[in-house]
Short mmCIF file of C-alpha atoms and ligand atoms in Angstrom, two decimals:
data_model
loop_
_atom_site.label_atom_id
_atom_site.label_comp_id
_atom_site.label_asym_id
_atom_site.label_seq_id
_atom_site.Cartn_x
_atom_site.Cartn_y
_atom_site.Cartn_z
CA MET A 22 -1.88 11.04 7.32
CA SER A 23 -3.32 7.62 6.59
CA LEU A 24 -5.94 5.96 4.52
CA ARG A 25 -6.61 9.31 2.87
CA ALA A 26 -8.79 7.82 0.20
CA SER A 27 -11.66 7.36 2.82
CA VAL A 28 -13.27 9.84 4.98
CA THR A 29 -11.95 9.32 8.75
CA SER A 30 -13.76 10.92 11.54
CA ALA A 31 -14.18 10.45 15.15
CA LEU A 32 -17.61 9.59 16.24
CA PHE A 33 -19.19 10.37 19.51
CA PHE A 34 -22.29 8.66 21.00
CA ASP A 35 -23.40 10.27 23.92
CA SER A 36 -26.78 9.21 25.80
CA VAL A 37 -27.75 7.04 22.92
CA ARG A 38 -30.49 4.76 23.61
CA VAL A 39 -30.85 1.94 20.97
CA PRO A 40 -34.20 0.33 20.62
CA ASP A 41 -34.97 -3.35 21.20
CA SER A 42 -35.56 -3.76 17.33
CA GLN A 43 -31.92 -3.05 16.66
CA ARG A 44 -30.69 -5.74 18.74
CA LEU A 45 -28.42 -8.14 17.15
CA PRO A 46 -30.70 -11.19 16.99
CA ASN A 47 -29.82 -14.55 18.78
CA VAL A 48 -26.72 -13.39 20.60
CA LYS A 49 -26.22 -12.68 24.44
CA GLY A 50 -23.54 -10.33 25.86
CA LEU A 51 -20.40 -9.46 23.83
CA LYS A 52 -20.09 -12.86 21.93
CA GLY A 53 -22.21 -11.51 18.96
CA PRO A 54 -20.19 -8.32 18.45
CA LEU A 55 -16.86 -10.17 19.04
CA GLY A 56 -17.61 -12.76 16.95
CA CYS A 57 -18.15 -10.03 14.05
CA LEU A 58 -14.69 -8.79 14.72
CA SER A 59 -13.12 -12.33 14.11
CA GLN A 60 -14.53 -12.30 10.91
CA ALA A 61 -13.50 -8.85 10.01
CA ARG A 62 -9.98 -9.39 11.35
CA TYR A 63 -9.73 -12.72 9.30
CA GLY A 64 -10.22 -10.52 6.05
CA ILE A 65 -7.82 -8.01 7.20
CA THR A 66 -5.02 -10.75 7.74
CA TRP A 67 -5.04 -10.80 3.47
CA GLY A 68 -5.06 -6.83 3.00
CA PRO A 69 -1.54 -6.15 4.25
CA ILE A 70 -0.22 -9.02 2.27
CA GLY A 71 -1.16 -7.06 -0.93
CA ALA A 72 0.47 -3.88 0.37
CA ALA A 73 3.58 -6.06 1.15
CA ILE A 74 3.84 -7.42 -2.29
CA ALA A 75 3.38 -4.39 -3.83
CA SER A 76 6.18 -2.69 -1.95
CA TYR A 77 8.35 -5.61 -2.42
CA THR A 78 7.88 -5.68 -6.11
CA SER A 79 8.43 -1.68 -6.34
CA ALA A 80 11.63 -2.48 -4.33
CA LEU A 81 12.99 -5.23 -6.50
CA GLU A 82 12.23 -3.35 -9.87
CA TYR A 83 13.84 -0.50 -8.65
CA SER A 84 17.06 -2.17 -7.25
CA LYS A 85 17.52 -3.56 -10.90
CA GLU A 86 17.31 -0.47 -12.47
CA ARG A 87 19.27 1.83 -10.29
CA ILE A 88 23.03 1.73 -11.08
CA LEU A 89 25.44 2.92 -8.53
CA PHE A 90 29.30 2.59 -9.18
CA GLY A 91 28.64 0.88 -12.34
CA ARG A 92 26.16 -1.94 -11.16
CA PRO A 93 22.54 -2.22 -10.25
CA ILE A 94 22.03 -2.09 -6.47
CA ALA A 95 20.19 -5.69 -6.64
CA ALA A 96 23.55 -6.93 -7.43
CA THR A 97 24.98 -6.14 -4.02
CA GLN A 98 24.39 -8.64 -1.07
CA ALA A 99 23.05 -6.36 1.09
CA VAL A 100 19.86 -5.50 -1.32
CA GLN A 101 19.51 -9.03 -2.20
CA LEU A 102 19.30 -10.35 1.58
CA LYS A 103 16.67 -7.81 2.19
CA LEU A 104 14.66 -9.00 -1.06
CA ALA A 105 15.16 -12.47 -0.24
CA ASP A 106 13.77 -11.72 3.34
CA MET A 107 10.75 -9.92 2.25
CA ALA A 108 9.94 -13.17 -0.33
CA ARG A 109 10.24 -15.14 2.82
CA ARG A 110 8.04 -13.25 5.10
CA ILE A 111 5.28 -12.52 2.49
CA THR A 112 5.24 -16.52 1.67
CA LEU A 113 4.80 -17.28 5.37
CA ALA A 114 2.13 -14.61 5.66
CA GLN A 115 0.21 -16.07 2.64
CA LEU A 116 0.43 -19.61 4.13
CA LEU A 117 -0.89 -18.37 7.57
CA SER A 118 -3.96 -16.79 6.16
CA LEU A 119 -4.56 -19.58 3.68
CA GLN A 120 -4.57 -22.09 6.80
CA LEU A 121 -6.70 -19.71 8.64
CA GLY A 122 -9.11 -19.87 5.81
CA ARG A 123 -9.35 -23.58 5.63
CA LEU A 124 -10.16 -23.66 9.46
CA LYS A 125 -12.92 -21.09 8.83
CA ASP A 126 -14.45 -23.25 6.43
CA ALA A 127 -13.87 -26.22 8.70
CA GLY A 128 -15.72 -24.27 11.39
CA THR A 129 -12.82 -24.63 13.87
CA LEU A 130 -11.24 -21.09 13.76
CA GLN A 131 -10.22 -19.80 16.90
CA HIS A 132 -10.22 -16.00 17.66
CA SER A 133 -6.75 -16.26 19.37
CA GLN A 134 -5.65 -17.78 15.75
CA VAL A 135 -6.93 -14.71 14.11
CA SER A 136 -5.13 -12.39 16.57
CA LEU A 137 -1.88 -13.93 15.77
CA ALA A 138 -2.43 -13.51 11.93
CA LYS A 139 -3.52 -10.15 12.44
CA TRP A 140 -0.53 -9.01 14.60
CA ASN A 141 1.88 -11.10 12.10
CA ASN A 142 0.79 -9.94 8.66
CA CYS A 143 0.24 -6.38 9.75
CA ARG A 144 3.87 -6.10 11.40
CA MET A 145 5.06 -7.99 8.37
CA ALA A 146 3.69 -5.57 5.92
CA LEU A 147 4.47 -2.67 7.89
CA ASP A 148 8.30 -3.55 8.06
CA ILE A 149 8.60 -4.87 4.58
CA SER A 150 7.06 -1.06 3.26
CA ARG A 151 9.46 0.51 5.24
CA GLU A 152 12.54 -1.34 4.39
CA ALA A 153 11.17 -1.01 0.53
CA ARG A 154 11.00 2.50 1.02
CA ASP A 155 14.68 2.41 2.29
CA ILE A 156 15.87 0.52 -0.76
CA LEU A 157 14.53 3.26 -2.98
CA GLY A 158 16.63 5.74 -1.29
CA GLY A 159 15.31 9.36 -1.48
CA ALA A 160 13.00 8.34 -4.35
CA GLY A 161 11.13 6.37 -1.91
CA ILE A 162 9.98 9.43 -0.03
CA THR A 163 8.03 10.79 -3.06
CA THR A 164 4.41 9.45 -4.57
CA GLU A 165 6.14 8.00 -7.48
CA HIS A 166 6.40 4.76 -5.59
CA PRO A 167 4.01 3.10 -3.55
CA PRO A 168 5.80 2.07 -0.23
CA ILE A 169 5.49 5.18 1.63
CA ARG A 170 1.57 5.22 1.18
CA HIS A 171 1.44 1.70 2.08
CA ALA A 172 3.43 2.43 5.25
CA LEU A 173 1.21 5.28 6.04
CA ASN A 174 -1.86 3.27 5.49
CA LEU A 175 -0.53 0.40 7.47
CA GLU A 176 -0.33 2.42 10.53
CA SER A 177 -4.05 2.48 10.20
CA VAL A 178 -4.48 -1.41 9.66
CA ILE A 179 -1.96 -2.28 12.49
CA THR A 180 -4.15 -0.09 14.75
CA TYR A 181 -7.75 -0.54 13.67
CA GLU A 182 -9.50 -3.97 14.69
CA GLY A 183 -7.23 -4.20 17.69
CA THR A 184 -3.80 -2.56 18.10
CA GLU A 185 -0.97 -4.69 17.63
CA THR A 186 -0.33 -4.83 21.59
CA VAL A 187 -3.75 -5.77 22.16
CA HIS A 188 -3.43 -8.78 19.99
CA GLN A 189 -0.15 -9.55 21.58
CA LEU A 190 -1.95 -9.82 25.04
CA VAL A 191 -4.47 -12.11 23.36
CA ILE A 192 -1.68 -14.27 22.59
CA GLY A 193 0.08 -13.72 26.06
CA ARG A 194 -3.21 -14.87 27.66
CA GLU A 195 -3.73 -17.74 25.66
CA VAL A 196 0.18 -19.15 26.33
CA THR A 197 0.14 -18.24 29.92
CA GLY A 198 -3.49 -18.65 30.82
CA ILE A 199 -3.19 -15.28 32.61
CA ASN A 200 -5.35 -12.22 31.36
CA ALA A 201 -3.00 -9.39 31.53
CA PHE A 202 -5.37 -6.75 29.93
C1 FAD B 321 -8.21 4.52 10.16
C2 FAD B 321 -8.88 4.10 11.30
C3 FAD B 321 -10.41 3.75 11.10
C4 FAD B 321 -11.20 3.34 11.85
N1 FAD B 321 -12.16 2.63 11.77
C5 FAD B 321 -13.25 2.10 12.90
C6 FAD B 321 -14.30 1.72 12.67
O1 FAD B 321 -14.93 1.92 11.92
N2 FAD B 321 -15.12 1.53 13.76
C7 FAD B 321 -14.57 1.47 15.14
O2 FAD B 321 -15.37 1.12 15.99
N3 FAD B 321 -13.51 1.79 15.44
C8 FAD B 321 -12.48 2.26 14.20
N4 FAD B 321 -11.05 2.76 14.50
C9 FAD B 321 -10.92 2.91 16.01
C10 FAD B 321 -9.82 1.72 16.20
O3 FAD B 321 -10.31 0.30 16.42
C11 FAD B 321 -8.86 2.33 17.56
O4 FAD B 321 -8.23 3.15 17.20
C12 FAD B 321 -8.16 1.07 18.14
O5 FAD B 321 -8.86 0.01 18.52
C13 FAD B 321 -7.29 1.49 19.26
O6 FAD B 321 -8.20 2.31 20.29
P1 FAD B 321 -7.81 3.77 20.68
O7 FAD B 321 -7.55 4.40 19.55
O8 FAD B 321 -8.83 4.14 21.69
O9 FAD B 321 -6.52 3.43 21.34
P2 FAD B 321 -6.18 3.10 22.74
O10 FAD B 321 -7.09 2.02 23.38
O11 FAD B 321 -6.31 4.48 23.74
O12 FAD B 321 -4.57 2.54 22.96
C14 FAD B 321 -3.78 3.43 23.07
C15 FAD B 321 -2.40 2.81 23.04
O13 FAD B 321 -2.43 1.98 24.69
C16 FAD B 321 -2.46 0.66 24.28
N5 FAD B 321 -3.30 -0.04 25.20
C17 FAD B 321 -4.46 -0.16 25.29
N6 FAD B 321 -4.79 -1.07 25.94
C18 FAD B 321 -3.65 -1.71 26.74
C19 FAD B 321 -3.59 -2.54 27.48
N7 FAD B 321 -4.47 -3.20 28.26
N8 FAD B 321 -2.10 -2.98 27.68
C20 FAD B 321 -1.07 -2.36 27.29
N9 FAD B 321 -1.39 -1.54 26.04
C21 FAD B 321 -2.58 -0.80 25.97
C22 FAD B 321 -2.80 0.38 22.47
O14 FAD B 321 -2.05 -0.74 22.17
C23 FAD B 321 -2.10 1.56 22.07
O15 FAD B 321 -0.61 1.47 21.74
C24 FAD B 321 -10.56 3.20 13.38
C25 FAD B 321 -9.05 3.63 13.74
C26 FAD B 321 -8.61 3.99 12.67
C27 FAD B 321 -7.05 4.60 12.78
#
């Protein structure tokens, strides 16, 4: 039901022996693999922003064309508040990823900062795609408009590379100093 443009399957590795020649070079323990995850998750913080912008744009355009009771639904305060709030949340996510990129360039990026951004940006985009689908009314459940596709795809993005809950627990550990996993 999600990310249907790519082949997704469960892979099981039973009794697999990995030869020494395939070891990650110059790393000990989980530090190497976890370091790779931080890099991938940084990239993932940007992807949902695009999905959110596409959903927001689709809802914005539709709201200006959809006439109800003699005026476009974009002329109602309820729809404008939703659109304004989407623009606010998208802008904040963009600034968050931009700052992460700056920290990455400076070599000072912390994995917990990546967790916070992955959590924030996926949640932001999932919420916005669902709200955009709502602004589209019944038309929003068709493939003619992108928000429902983005919402379904974002269910994967908020799950892979660490679920939302797991990233929340990373931040919980960071602020309390207590590991609750
Ligand atoms: C489309 C897609 C592509 C993927 N691609 C890859 C890939 O290329 N490579 C790869 O290795 N994996 C991949 N995954 C797997 C993905 O990383 C896992 O699905 C994800 O990490 C969650 O693990 P899980 O499915 O085992 O869920 P579980 O770990 O079983 O989690 C189930 C639920 O329990 C919660 N939970 C887990 N632990 C705790 C805890 N300590 N405290 C509280 N709640 C907890 C979770 O947040 C979740 O809500 C992919 C998944 C999807 C959906």
